[in-house]
Structure formats: C-alpha cells, structure tokens
C-alpha cells in the first residue's frame, strides 16, 4: 500500500511594489550603461580632456586680466574660477546624456525596453544615474588638476563635500534636460548640438568666469537669477574661495538653498516631461 503525500502548494512570490520595481529596473539599466562605458573608454577619456583644457586655458590665458573684487592676481582668479569650471563640467554632461538616449532611440533599443514589463521611467532614470557616475569620475580628475594649478579649499572637508554634492545634484538635474532633448530629436548628432546650444548662454551669462558685478545691469540680473549661478555661488561660499557676491538678489544671498531649489525644480519638471515623451516616442 502506497501512501501519497500531497506536496504543499508553493506560494507565489509576492509582487514588488511600484517604487521597488522602479528602483530595481533603474539600477539594472544603469548597470547596463556603465558596462557599456567601460567597453568604450574613449567616451570617458574625451569627457575628461575638455574640462582639463578649460582649467589650463582660463587659468593661464585669462588669469592676469580678470579683476575679482579689487584684485587682478592670477592666483585669486584661479581660485575664483574653479567653482565655475566644476559647474560647467557637470552641466556639459547634458549633451552626452542626450546623445546616448538619441543613439538608443535610433538603434531601436528604446522600443525593445518599452516592450518589456518594466517601470516606464526606469530606462531614463538608469541612463541619468550612469551619466552621474561618469560625471563624478570626471570631477575627481578635475579636482586633482585644480589642486595642481593652485586651487585650495579653505572651509574644511565637510563643506567641500557639500559643495560637490550640490554640483552633482545640478549635473543630475541638467541630465534630465538632455534626456528630453535626446527623445525629441532623430539623431545623436542633433542631440549633441541641441544639448550644447543652450548651455553656452546659460554658463557664460553667469558668475562662473567673471564677477557678475562687472556686467551691465540687465545681464547682471539674468546672471544673478540663473540656476547655474546659484550653484557656482554656493560652491564658492562652501569652498571659501574669492568672489562671494555682495548682490541683494535672493539667489545670491541664499545661494545654497537656491541651488537646491533650482535643481529639484528642474528634476521634477524635466523628468515629468521626459517620461511623458518616452511613453509616446517612436523610433
């Protein structure tokens, strides 16, 4: 006589919540993009060369002709300059983010992702996170170069780390603008051009490379309310570098808070637009 033992039913895995699935999917896509970057090292190398060239050119070509406060010392200008170069570096990564997404669109990869049971915003979030990692590596190299040309931190390591956190937050915010551009154009070349055209006025009509008090009144007002300028000003204060603004404009008086507010608003706005565009985009 044989006895049959009924197997206990195996419980089905509990479904993950929306947030858990979104985070997991985003990390998977980010890992995919990071692996791709390591297989194309020239992407990282060329991304590091440009900011290093800006440091050297601005420091030694314009260093003796720029007035910061009452000083025209090249050493003072180098310390003034670095917050602007750091901010420019993290925002110029926008063009790369847009080009990468446009390339995925052009190859049909985005359509494949859209056919999978994954969170809708995970593809874009993963891409922007991977770009943030690459930007962080570039900033680390840039810090070494800055130290070599004479830049120093005067307010201690904790404040310096806070400044770099603001920079990376700004870079992450701008990468969502790049994501929207990449989804809106047909080719990676167009995404690169579209990602740079608007960045030049944003970075140069600011306090990054010149003292904004020396600008004409209408340009000075634009520069003082520029989100880019708020982060540059906050970094100068946290680094203890020269060029702290005496302007009465609210973003200059509360630069750290203004930097956070601007970055968060940009992320919320452009992530919403980019995810909406992703849902309706076709190859």
PDB file of C-alpha atoms in Angstrom:
ATOM      1  CA  UNK A   1       0.000   0.000   0.000  1.00  0.00           C
ATOM      2  CA  UNK A   2       1.477   3.241  -1.034  1.00  0.00           C
ATOM      3  CA  UNK A   3       0.859   6.467   0.677  1.00  0.00           C
ATOM      4  CA  UNK A   4       0.599   9.585  -1.398  1.00  0.00           C
ATOM      5  CA  UNK A   5       1.934  12.688   0.160  1.00  0.00           C
ATOM      6  CA  UNK A   6       0.435  15.814  -1.198  1.00  0.00           C
ATOM      7  CA  UNK A   7       3.018  18.433  -1.852  1.00  0.00           C
ATOM      8  CA  UNK A   8       2.338  21.661  -0.110  1.00  0.00           C
ATOM      9  CA  UNK A   9       1.484  24.372  -2.578  1.00  0.00           C
ATOM     10  CA  UNK A  10       4.388  26.683  -3.309  1.00  0.00           C
ATOM     11  CA  UNK A  11       3.491  30.230  -2.536  1.00  0.00           C
ATOM     12  CA  UNK A  12       3.843  32.577  -5.447  1.00  0.00           C
ATOM     13  CA  UNK A  13       6.379  35.323  -4.962  1.00  0.00           C
ATOM     14  CA  UNK A  14       4.843  38.466  -3.686  1.00  0.00           C
ATOM     15  CA  UNK A  15       4.779  41.162  -6.340  1.00  0.00           C
ATOM     16  CA  UNK A  16       7.039  44.095  -5.778  1.00  0.00           C
ATOM     17  CA  UNK A  17       5.556  47.481  -5.244  1.00  0.00           C
ATOM     18  CA  UNK A  18       5.775  50.175  -7.868  1.00  0.00           C
ATOM     19  CA  UNK A  19       8.636  52.000  -6.205  1.00  0.00           C
ATOM     20  CA  UNK A  20      10.632  48.812  -5.578  1.00  0.00           C
ATOM     21  CA  UNK A  21      10.251  47.720  -9.192  1.00  0.00           C
ATOM     22  CA  UNK A  22      11.165  51.170 -10.481  1.00  0.00           C
ATOM     23  CA  UNK A  23      14.326  51.316  -8.350  1.00  0.00           C
ATOM     24  CA  UNK A  24      15.383  47.790  -9.334  1.00  0.00           C
ATOM     25  CA  UNK A  25      14.763  48.371 -13.032  1.00  0.00           C
ATOM     26  CA  UNK A  26      16.590  51.705 -12.929  1.00  0.00           C
ATOM     27  CA  UNK A  27      19.640  50.090 -11.339  1.00  0.00           C
ATOM     28  CA  UNK A  28      19.637  47.323 -13.954  1.00  0.00           C
ATOM     29  CA  UNK A  29      19.594  49.886 -16.770  1.00  0.00           C
ATOM     30  CA  UNK A  30      22.272  51.957 -15.021  1.00  0.00           C
ATOM     31  CA  UNK A  31      24.488  48.871 -14.762  1.00  0.00           C
ATOM     32  CA  UNK A  32      23.988  48.183 -18.456  1.00  0.00           C
ATOM     33  CA  UNK A  33      25.088  51.702 -19.350  1.00  0.00           C
ATOM     34  CA  UNK A  34      28.101  51.607 -17.019  1.00  0.00           C
ATOM     35  CA  UNK A  35      29.263  48.335 -18.578  1.00  0.00           C
ATOM     36  CA  UNK A  36      28.897  49.926 -21.988  1.00  0.00           C
ATOM     37  CA  UNK A  37      31.013  52.896 -20.888  1.00  0.00           C
ATOM     38  CA  UNK A  38      33.831  50.636 -19.713  1.00  0.00           C
ATOM     39  CA  UNK A  39      33.854  48.956 -23.121  1.00  0.00           C
ATOM     40  CA  UNK A  40      34.212  52.329 -24.831  1.00  0.00           C
ATOM     41  CA  UNK A  41      36.871  54.033 -22.646  1.00  0.00           C
ATOM     42  CA  UNK A  42      37.367  56.873 -25.113  1.00  0.00           C
ATOM     43  CA  UNK A  43      33.958  58.190 -24.025  1.00  0.00           C
ATOM     44  CA  UNK A  44      35.317  58.713 -20.526  1.00  0.00           C
ATOM     45  CA  UNK A  45      38.755  59.924 -21.626  1.00  0.00           C
ATOM     46  CA  UNK A  46      37.453  62.567 -24.029  1.00  0.00           C
ATOM     47  CA  UNK A  47      34.935  63.667 -21.418  1.00  0.00           C
ATOM     48  CA  UNK A  48      37.821  64.374 -19.030  1.00  0.00           C
ATOM     49  CA  UNK A  49      40.065  66.175 -21.506  1.00  0.00           C
ATOM     50  CA  UNK A  50      37.722  69.084 -22.242  1.00  0.00           C
ATOM     51  CA  UNK A  51      37.325  70.368 -18.637  1.00  0.00           C
ATOM     52  CA  UNK A  52      41.067  69.992 -18.038  1.00  0.00           C
ATOM     53  CA  UNK A  53      41.690  72.167 -21.111  1.00  0.00           C
ATOM     54  CA  UNK A  54      39.253  74.774 -19.768  1.00  0.00           C
ATOM     55  CA  UNK A  55      41.125  74.871 -16.455  1.00  0.00           C
ATOM     56  CA  UNK A  56      44.504  75.369 -18.084  1.00  0.00           C
ATOM     57  CA  UNK A  57      43.332  77.893 -20.688  1.00  0.00           C
ATOM     58  CA  UNK A  58      41.272  80.063 -18.361  1.00  0.00           C
ATOM     59  CA  UNK A  59      43.852  79.909 -15.571  1.00  0.00           C
ATOM     60  CA  UNK A  60      46.908  80.867 -17.596  1.00  0.00           C
ATOM     61  CA  UNK A  61      45.462  82.808 -20.548  1.00  0.00           C
ATOM     62  CA  UNK A  62      42.905  84.985 -18.739  1.00  0.00           C
ATOM     63  CA  UNK A  63      44.247  84.768 -15.198  1.00  0.00           C
ATOM     64  CA  UNK A  64      46.167  88.040 -15.221  1.00  0.00           C
ATOM     65  CA  UNK A  65      43.498  90.117 -16.973  1.00  0.00           C
ATOM     66  CA  UNK A  66      40.422  89.372 -14.851  1.00  0.00           C
ATOM     67  CA  UNK A  67      39.501  91.584 -11.907  1.00  0.00           C
ATOM     68  CA  UNK A  68      37.963  89.834  -8.919  1.00  0.00           C
ATOM     69  CA  UNK A  69      36.990  92.391  -6.338  1.00  0.00           C
ATOM     70  CA  UNK A  70      39.953  94.739  -6.249  1.00  0.00           C
ATOM     71  CA  UNK A  71      42.487  92.133  -7.321  1.00  0.00           C
ATOM     72  CA  UNK A  72      43.845  91.128 -10.705  1.00  0.00           C
ATOM     73  CA  UNK A  73      46.097  88.451  -9.237  1.00  0.00           C
ATOM     74  CA  UNK A  74      46.232  85.242 -11.331  1.00  0.00           C
ATOM     75  CA  UNK A  75      46.204  83.202  -8.122  1.00  0.00           C
ATOM     76  CA  UNK A  76      42.989  84.846  -6.951  1.00  0.00           C
ATOM     77  CA  UNK A  77      41.349  84.289 -10.323  1.00  0.00           C
ATOM     78  CA  UNK A  78      42.298  80.582 -10.339  1.00  0.00           C
ATOM     79  CA  UNK A  79      40.525  80.060  -7.034  1.00  0.00           C
ATOM     80  CA  UNK A  80      37.569  82.132  -8.246  1.00  0.00           C
ATOM     81  CA  UNK A  81      37.444  80.152 -11.491  1.00  0.00           C
ATOM     82  CA  UNK A  82      37.288  76.604 -10.204  1.00  0.00           C
ATOM     83  CA  UNK A  83      33.717  76.638  -8.891  1.00  0.00           C
ATOM     84  CA  UNK A  84      32.609  77.796 -12.342  1.00  0.00           C
ATOM     85  CA  UNK A  85      34.651  75.113 -14.107  1.00  0.00           C
ATOM     86  CA  UNK A  86      33.256  72.408 -11.824  1.00  0.00           C
ATOM     87  CA  UNK A  87      29.700  73.563 -12.518  1.00  0.00           C
ATOM     88  CA  UNK A  88      30.334  73.826 -16.263  1.00  0.00           C
ATOM     89  CA  UNK A  89      31.742  70.297 -16.304  1.00  0.00           C
ATOM     90  CA  UNK A  90      28.736  68.690 -14.629  1.00  0.00           C
ATOM     91  CA  UNK A  91      26.270  70.562 -16.848  1.00  0.00           C
ATOM     92  CA  UNK A  92      28.088  69.873 -20.113  1.00  0.00           C
ATOM     93  CA  UNK A  93      27.485  66.173 -19.444  1.00  0.00           C
ATOM     94  CA  UNK A  94      23.932  67.005 -20.579  1.00  0.00           C
ATOM     95  CA  UNK A  95      24.997  66.760 -24.224  1.00  0.00           C
ATOM     96  CA  UNK A  96      26.368  63.266 -23.673  1.00  0.00           C
ATOM     97  CA  UNK A  97      23.176  62.133 -21.951  1.00  0.00           C
ATOM     98  CA  UNK A  98      21.049  63.415 -24.808  1.00  0.00           C
ATOM     99  CA  UNK A  99      23.276  61.860 -27.451  1.00  0.00           C
ATOM    100  CA  UNK A 100      23.245  58.487 -25.680  1.00  0.00           C
ATOM    101  CA  UNK A 101      19.471  58.357 -25.477  1.00  0.00           C
ATOM    102  CA  UNK A 102      19.116  59.536 -29.079  1.00  0.00           C
ATOM    103  CA  UNK A 103      21.518  56.773 -30.138  1.00  0.00           C
ATOM    104  CA  UNK A 104      19.434  54.171 -28.304  1.00  0.00           C
ATOM    105  CA  UNK A 105      16.323  55.547 -29.999  1.00  0.00           C
ATOM    106  CA  UNK A 106      17.998  55.444 -33.405  1.00  0.00           C
ATOM    107  CA  UNK A 107      19.036  51.800 -32.934  1.00  0.00           C
ATOM    108  CA  UNK A 108      15.590  50.744 -31.733  1.00  0.00           C
ATOM    109  CA  UNK A 109      16.788  49.825 -28.252  1.00  0.00           C
ATOM    110  CA  UNK A 110      14.244  52.109 -26.599  1.00  0.00           C
ATOM    111  CA  UNK A 111      11.427  50.270 -28.371  1.00  0.00           C
ATOM    112  CA  UNK A 112      12.716  46.966 -27.009  1.00  0.00           C
ATOM    113  CA  UNK A 113      12.779  48.381 -23.499  1.00  0.00           C
ATOM    114  CA  UNK A 114       9.249  49.692 -23.922  1.00  0.00           C
ATOM    115  CA  UNK A 115       8.051  46.181 -24.829  1.00  0.00           C
ATOM    116  CA  UNK A 116       9.363  44.754 -21.544  1.00  0.00           C
ATOM    117  CA  UNK A 117       7.409  44.629 -18.254  1.00  0.00           C
ATOM    118  CA  UNK A 118       9.471  47.313 -16.572  1.00  0.00           C
ATOM    119  CA  UNK A 119       8.824  50.664 -14.961  1.00  0.00           C
ATOM    120  CA  UNK A 120       8.267  53.337 -17.576  1.00  0.00           C
ATOM    121  CA  UNK A 121      10.771  55.815 -16.193  1.00  0.00           C
ATOM    122  CA  UNK A 122      13.462  53.220 -15.422  1.00  0.00           C
ATOM    123  CA  UNK A 123      15.212  53.484 -18.792  1.00  0.00           C
ATOM    124  CA  UNK A 124      15.709  57.216 -18.424  1.00  0.00           C
ATOM    125  CA  UNK A 125      16.487  57.090 -14.709  1.00  0.00           C
ATOM    126  CA  UNK A 126      19.076  54.369 -15.258  1.00  0.00           C
ATOM    127  CA  UNK A 127      20.687  56.347 -18.045  1.00  0.00           C
ATOM    128  CA  UNK A 128      20.896  59.533 -15.980  1.00  0.00           C
ATOM    129  CA  UNK A 129      22.326  57.632 -12.999  1.00  0.00           C
ATOM    130  CA  UNK A 130      25.035  56.107 -15.190  1.00  0.00           C
ATOM    131  CA  UNK A 131      25.871  59.556 -16.550  1.00  0.00           C
ATOM    132  CA  UNK A 132      26.075  60.827 -12.963  1.00  0.00           C
ATOM    133  CA  UNK A 133      28.710  58.180 -12.170  1.00  0.00           C
ATOM    134  CA  UNK A 134      30.746  59.214 -15.213  1.00  0.00           C
ATOM    135  CA  UNK A 135      30.433  62.875 -14.231  1.00  0.00           C
ATOM    136  CA  UNK A 136      31.655  62.055 -10.724  1.00  0.00           C
ATOM    137  CA  UNK A 137      34.783  60.411 -12.138  1.00  0.00           C
ATOM    138  CA  UNK A 138      35.425  63.479 -14.295  1.00  0.00           C
ATOM    139  CA  UNK A 139      35.059  65.795 -11.306  1.00  0.00           C
ATOM    140  CA  UNK A 140      37.557  63.712  -9.310  1.00  0.00           C
ATOM    141  CA  UNK A 141      40.142  64.098 -12.088  1.00  0.00           C
ATOM    142  CA  UNK A 142      39.336  67.800 -12.333  1.00  0.00           C
ATOM    143  CA  UNK A 143      39.910  68.288  -8.607  1.00  0.00           C
ATOM    144  CA  UNK A 144      43.429  66.876  -8.971  1.00  0.00           C
ATOM    145  CA  UNK A 145      44.167  69.255 -11.852  1.00  0.00           C
ATOM    146  CA  UNK A 146      42.707  72.185  -9.889  1.00  0.00           C
ATOM    147  CA  UNK A 147      44.964  71.447  -6.946  1.00  0.00           C
ATOM    148  CA  UNK A 148      47.946  71.382  -9.281  1.00  0.00           C
ATOM    149  CA  UNK A 149      47.182  74.871 -10.648  1.00  0.00           C
ATOM    150  CA  UNK A 150      46.763  76.365  -7.184  1.00  0.00           C
ATOM    151  CA  UNK A 151      43.126  75.931  -6.167  1.00  0.00           C
ATOM    152  CA  UNK A 152      42.526  75.253  -2.482  1.00  0.00           C
ATOM    153  CA  UNK A 153      39.629  74.556  -0.107  1.00  0.00           C
ATOM    154  CA  UNK A 154      39.566  76.916   2.883  1.00  0.00           C
ATOM    155  CA  UNK A 155      36.400  75.927   4.754  1.00  0.00           C
ATOM    156  CA  UNK A 156      37.147  72.307   5.604  1.00  0.00           C
ATOM    157  CA  UNK A 157      36.327  68.938   4.073  1.00  0.00           C
ATOM    158  CA  UNK A 158      32.650  68.670   5.182  1.00  0.00           C
ATOM    159  CA  UNK A 159      31.705  71.930   3.453  1.00  0.00           C
ATOM    160  CA  UNK A 160      33.713  70.952   0.384  1.00  0.00           C
ATOM    161  CA  UNK A 161      31.829  67.654   0.175  1.00  0.00           C
ATOM    162  CA  UNK A 162      28.557  69.585   0.480  1.00  0.00           C
ATOM    163  CA  UNK A 163      29.653  71.773  -2.439  1.00  0.00           C
ATOM    164  CA  UNK A 164      30.408  68.741  -4.591  1.00  0.00           C
ATOM    165  CA  UNK A 165      27.020  67.273  -3.656  1.00  0.00           C
ATOM    166  CA  UNK A 166      25.362  70.464  -4.944  1.00  0.00           C
ATOM    167  CA  UNK A 167      27.385  70.208  -8.145  1.00  0.00           C
ATOM    168  CA  UNK A 168      26.362  66.610  -8.759  1.00  0.00           C
ATOM    169  CA  UNK A 169      22.736  67.452  -7.982  1.00  0.00           C
ATOM    170  CA  UNK A 170      22.882  70.222 -10.597  1.00  0.00           C
ATOM    171  CA  UNK A 171      24.500  67.865 -13.100  1.00  0.00           C
ATOM    172  CA  UNK A 172      21.826  65.239 -12.471  1.00  0.00           C
ATOM    173  CA  UNK A 173      19.104  67.863 -12.927  1.00  0.00           C
ATOM    174  CA  UNK A 174      20.551  69.030 -16.235  1.00  0.00           C
ATOM    175  CA  UNK A 175      20.909  65.439 -17.436  1.00  0.00           C
ATOM    176  CA  UNK A 176      17.102  65.246 -17.456  1.00  0.00           C
ATOM    177  CA  UNK A 177      17.065  68.185 -19.844  1.00  0.00           C
ATOM    178  CA  UNK A 178      19.469  66.185 -22.000  1.00  0.00           C
ATOM    179  CA  UNK A 179      17.175  63.163 -21.775  1.00  0.00           C
ATOM    180  CA  UNK A 180      14.241  65.208 -23.064  1.00  0.00           C
ATOM    181  CA  UNK A 181      16.356  66.574 -25.915  1.00  0.00           C
ATOM    182  CA  UNK A 182      17.563  63.071 -26.803  1.00  0.00           C
ATOM    183  CA  UNK A 183      13.979  61.834 -27.015  1.00  0.00           C
ATOM    184  CA  UNK A 184      12.915  64.813 -29.132  1.00  0.00           C
ATOM    185  CA  UNK A 185      15.450  64.568 -31.974  1.00  0.00           C
ATOM    186  CA  UNK A 186      16.164  61.929 -34.604  1.00  0.00           C
ATOM    187  CA  UNK A 187      19.948  61.519 -34.468  1.00  0.00           C
ATOM    188  CA  UNK A 188      22.714  61.555 -31.820  1.00  0.00           C
ATOM    189  CA  UNK A 189      24.435  64.392 -33.715  1.00  0.00           C
ATOM    190  CA  UNK A 190      21.336  66.554 -33.392  1.00  0.00           C
ATOM    191  CA  UNK A 191      21.119  65.712 -29.683  1.00  0.00           C
ATOM    192  CA  UNK A 192      24.736  66.777 -29.144  1.00  0.00           C
ATOM    193  CA  UNK A 193      24.184  70.071 -30.945  1.00  0.00           C
ATOM    194  CA  UNK A 194      20.879  70.678 -29.220  1.00  0.00           C
ATOM    195  CA  UNK A 195      22.430  69.890 -25.861  1.00  0.00           C
ATOM    196  CA  UNK A 196      25.218  72.454 -26.279  1.00  0.00           C
ATOM    197  CA  UNK A 197      23.463  75.376 -27.974  1.00  0.00           C
ATOM    198  CA  UNK A 198      21.506  76.419 -24.899  1.00  0.00           C
ATOM    199  CA  UNK A 199      24.283  75.513 -22.447  1.00  0.00           C
ATOM    200  CA  UNK A 200      26.687  78.180 -23.684  1.00  0.00           C
ATOM    201  CA  UNK A 201      24.480  81.168 -22.793  1.00  0.00           C
ATOM    202  CA  UNK A 202      23.488  79.509 -19.501  1.00  0.00           C
ATOM    203  CA  UNK A 203      27.099  79.019 -18.429  1.00  0.00           C
ATOM    204  CA  UNK A 204      28.592  82.232 -19.799  1.00  0.00           C
ATOM    205  CA  UNK A 205      25.798  84.642 -18.760  1.00  0.00           C
ATOM    206  CA  UNK A 206      26.560  83.797 -15.157  1.00  0.00           C
ATOM    207  CA  UNK A 207      29.103  84.396 -12.420  1.00  0.00           C
ATOM    208  CA  UNK A 208      31.187  81.378 -13.445  1.00  0.00           C
ATOM    209  CA  UNK A 209      34.062  83.097 -15.244  1.00  0.00           C
ATOM    210  CA  UNK A 210      33.627  86.803 -14.465  1.00  0.00           C
ATOM    211  CA  UNK A 211      32.471  88.802 -11.472  1.00  0.00           C
ATOM    212  CA  UNK A 212      28.782  89.419 -12.217  1.00  0.00           C
ATOM    213  CA  UNK A 213      29.005  92.891 -10.610  1.00  0.00           C
ATOM    214  CA  UNK A 214      31.064  93.954 -13.636  1.00  0.00           C
ATOM    215  CA  UNK A 215      28.266  93.063 -16.081  1.00  0.00           C
ATOM    216  CA  UNK A 216      25.802  95.577 -17.496  1.00  0.00           C
ATOM    217  CA  UNK A 217      22.656  95.851 -15.303  1.00  0.00           C
ATOM    218  CA  UNK A 218      20.321  93.748 -17.466  1.00  0.00           C
ATOM    219  CA  UNK A 219      22.904  90.987 -17.905  1.00  0.00           C
ATOM    220  CA  UNK A 220      23.731  91.116 -14.203  1.00  0.00           C
ATOM    221  CA  UNK A 221      20.086  90.474 -13.264  1.00  0.00           C
ATOM    222  CA  UNK A 222      19.938  87.485 -15.627  1.00  0.00           C
ATOM    223  CA  UNK A 223      23.188  86.124 -14.223  1.00  0.00           C
ATOM    224  CA  UNK A 224      22.067  86.511 -10.611  1.00  0.00           C
ATOM    225  CA  UNK A 225      18.819  84.580 -11.194  1.00  0.00           C
ATOM    226  CA  UNK A 226      20.474  81.929 -13.343  1.00  0.00           C
ATOM    227  CA  UNK A 227      20.212  78.477 -11.646  1.00  0.00           C
ATOM    228  CA  UNK A 228      23.774  77.823 -12.753  1.00  0.00           C
ATOM    229  CA  UNK A 229      24.989  80.962 -10.927  1.00  0.00           C
ATOM    230  CA  UNK A 230      23.306  79.906  -7.683  1.00  0.00           C
ATOM    231  CA  UNK A 231      25.278  76.661  -7.585  1.00  0.00           C
ATOM    232  CA  UNK A 232      28.546  78.412  -8.500  1.00  0.00           C
ATOM    233  CA  UNK A 233      27.979  80.986  -5.752  1.00  0.00           C
ATOM    234  CA  UNK A 234      27.111  78.281  -3.216  1.00  0.00           C
ATOM    235  CA  UNK A 235      30.287  76.368  -4.068  1.00  0.00           C
ATOM    236  CA  UNK A 236      32.469  79.464  -3.670  1.00  0.00           C
ATOM    237  CA  UNK A 237      31.000  80.050  -0.236  1.00  0.00           C
ATOM    238  CA  UNK A 238      31.438  76.421   0.811  1.00  0.00           C
ATOM    239  CA  UNK A 239      34.959  76.202  -0.615  1.00  0.00           C
ATOM    240  CA  UNK A 240      35.912  79.558   0.903  1.00  0.00           C
ATOM    241  CA  UNK A 241      37.083  80.839  -2.469  1.00  0.00           C
ATOM    242  CA  UNK A 242      37.142  84.518  -3.528  1.00  0.00           C
ATOM    243  CA  UNK A 243      34.258  86.066  -5.424  1.00  0.00           C
ATOM    244  CA  UNK A 244      31.477  85.795  -2.845  1.00  0.00           C
ATOM    245  CA  UNK A 245      28.720  88.062  -4.165  1.00  0.00           C
ATOM    246  CA  UNK A 246      27.514  91.206  -2.412  1.00  0.00           C
ATOM    247  CA  UNK A 247      24.382  91.336  -4.576  1.00  0.00           C
ATOM    248  CA  UNK A 248      20.966  91.849  -2.977  1.00  0.00           C
ATOM    249  CA  UNK A 249      19.372  89.250  -5.287  1.00  0.00           C
ATOM    250  CA  UNK A 250      17.777  86.452  -3.253  1.00  0.00           C
ATOM    251  CA  UNK A 251      19.620  83.579  -5.011  1.00  0.00           C
ATOM    252  CA  UNK A 252      22.955  85.228  -4.269  1.00  0.00           C
ATOM    253  CA  UNK A 253      22.090  85.892  -0.630  1.00  0.00           C
ATOM    254  CA  UNK A 254      20.790  82.337  -0.070  1.00  0.00           C
ATOM    255  CA  UNK A 255      22.829  80.511  -2.670  1.00  0.00           C
ATOM    256  CA  UNK A 256      22.892  77.045  -1.060  1.00  0.00           C
ATOM    257  CA  UNK A 257      19.120  76.956  -0.630  1.00  0.00           C
ATOM    258  CA  UNK A 258      18.587  78.486  -4.076  1.00  0.00           C
ATOM    259  CA  UNK A 259      20.860  75.864  -5.640  1.00  0.00           C
ATOM    260  CA  UNK A 260      18.891  73.012  -4.087  1.00  0.00           C
ATOM    261  CA  UNK A 261      15.523  74.538  -5.030  1.00  0.00           C
ATOM    262  CA  UNK A 262      16.539  75.182  -8.652  1.00  0.00           C
ATOM    263  CA  UNK A 263      17.950  71.672  -9.082  1.00  0.00           C
ATOM    264  CA  UNK A 264      14.927  69.944  -7.560  1.00  0.00           C
ATOM    265  CA  UNK A 265      12.521  72.008  -9.676  1.00  0.00           C
ATOM    266  CA  UNK A 266      14.466  71.154 -12.842  1.00  0.00           C
ATOM    267  CA  UNK A 267      14.441  67.436 -11.971  1.00  0.00           C
ATOM    268  CA  UNK A 268      10.706  67.385 -11.244  1.00  0.00           C
ATOM    269  CA  UNK A 269       9.778  69.359 -14.363  1.00  0.00           C
ATOM    270  CA  UNK A 270      12.047  67.737 -16.928  1.00  0.00           C
ATOM    271  CA  UNK A 271      11.742  64.202 -15.571  1.00  0.00           C
ATOM    272  CA  UNK A 272       7.975  64.513 -15.920  1.00  0.00           C
ATOM    273  CA  UNK A 273       8.293  65.815 -19.481  1.00  0.00           C
ATOM    274  CA  UNK A 274      10.937  63.242 -20.434  1.00  0.00           C
ATOM    275  CA  UNK A 275       8.941  60.257 -19.106  1.00  0.00           C
ATOM    276  CA  UNK A 276       5.833  61.526 -20.885  1.00  0.00           C
ATOM    277  CA  UNK A 277       7.823  61.882 -24.095  1.00  0.00           C
ATOM    278  CA  UNK A 278       9.316  58.398 -23.629  1.00  0.00           C
ATOM    279  CA  UNK A 279       5.863  56.845 -23.352  1.00  0.00           C
ATOM    280  CA  UNK A 280       4.759  58.342 -26.656  1.00  0.00           C
ATOM    281  CA  UNK A 281       8.068  58.226 -28.553  1.00  0.00           C
ATOM    282  CA  UNK A 282       8.580  56.025 -31.604  1.00  0.00           C
ATOM    283  CA  UNK A 283      11.838  55.038 -33.254  1.00  0.00           C
TER     284      UNK A 283
END
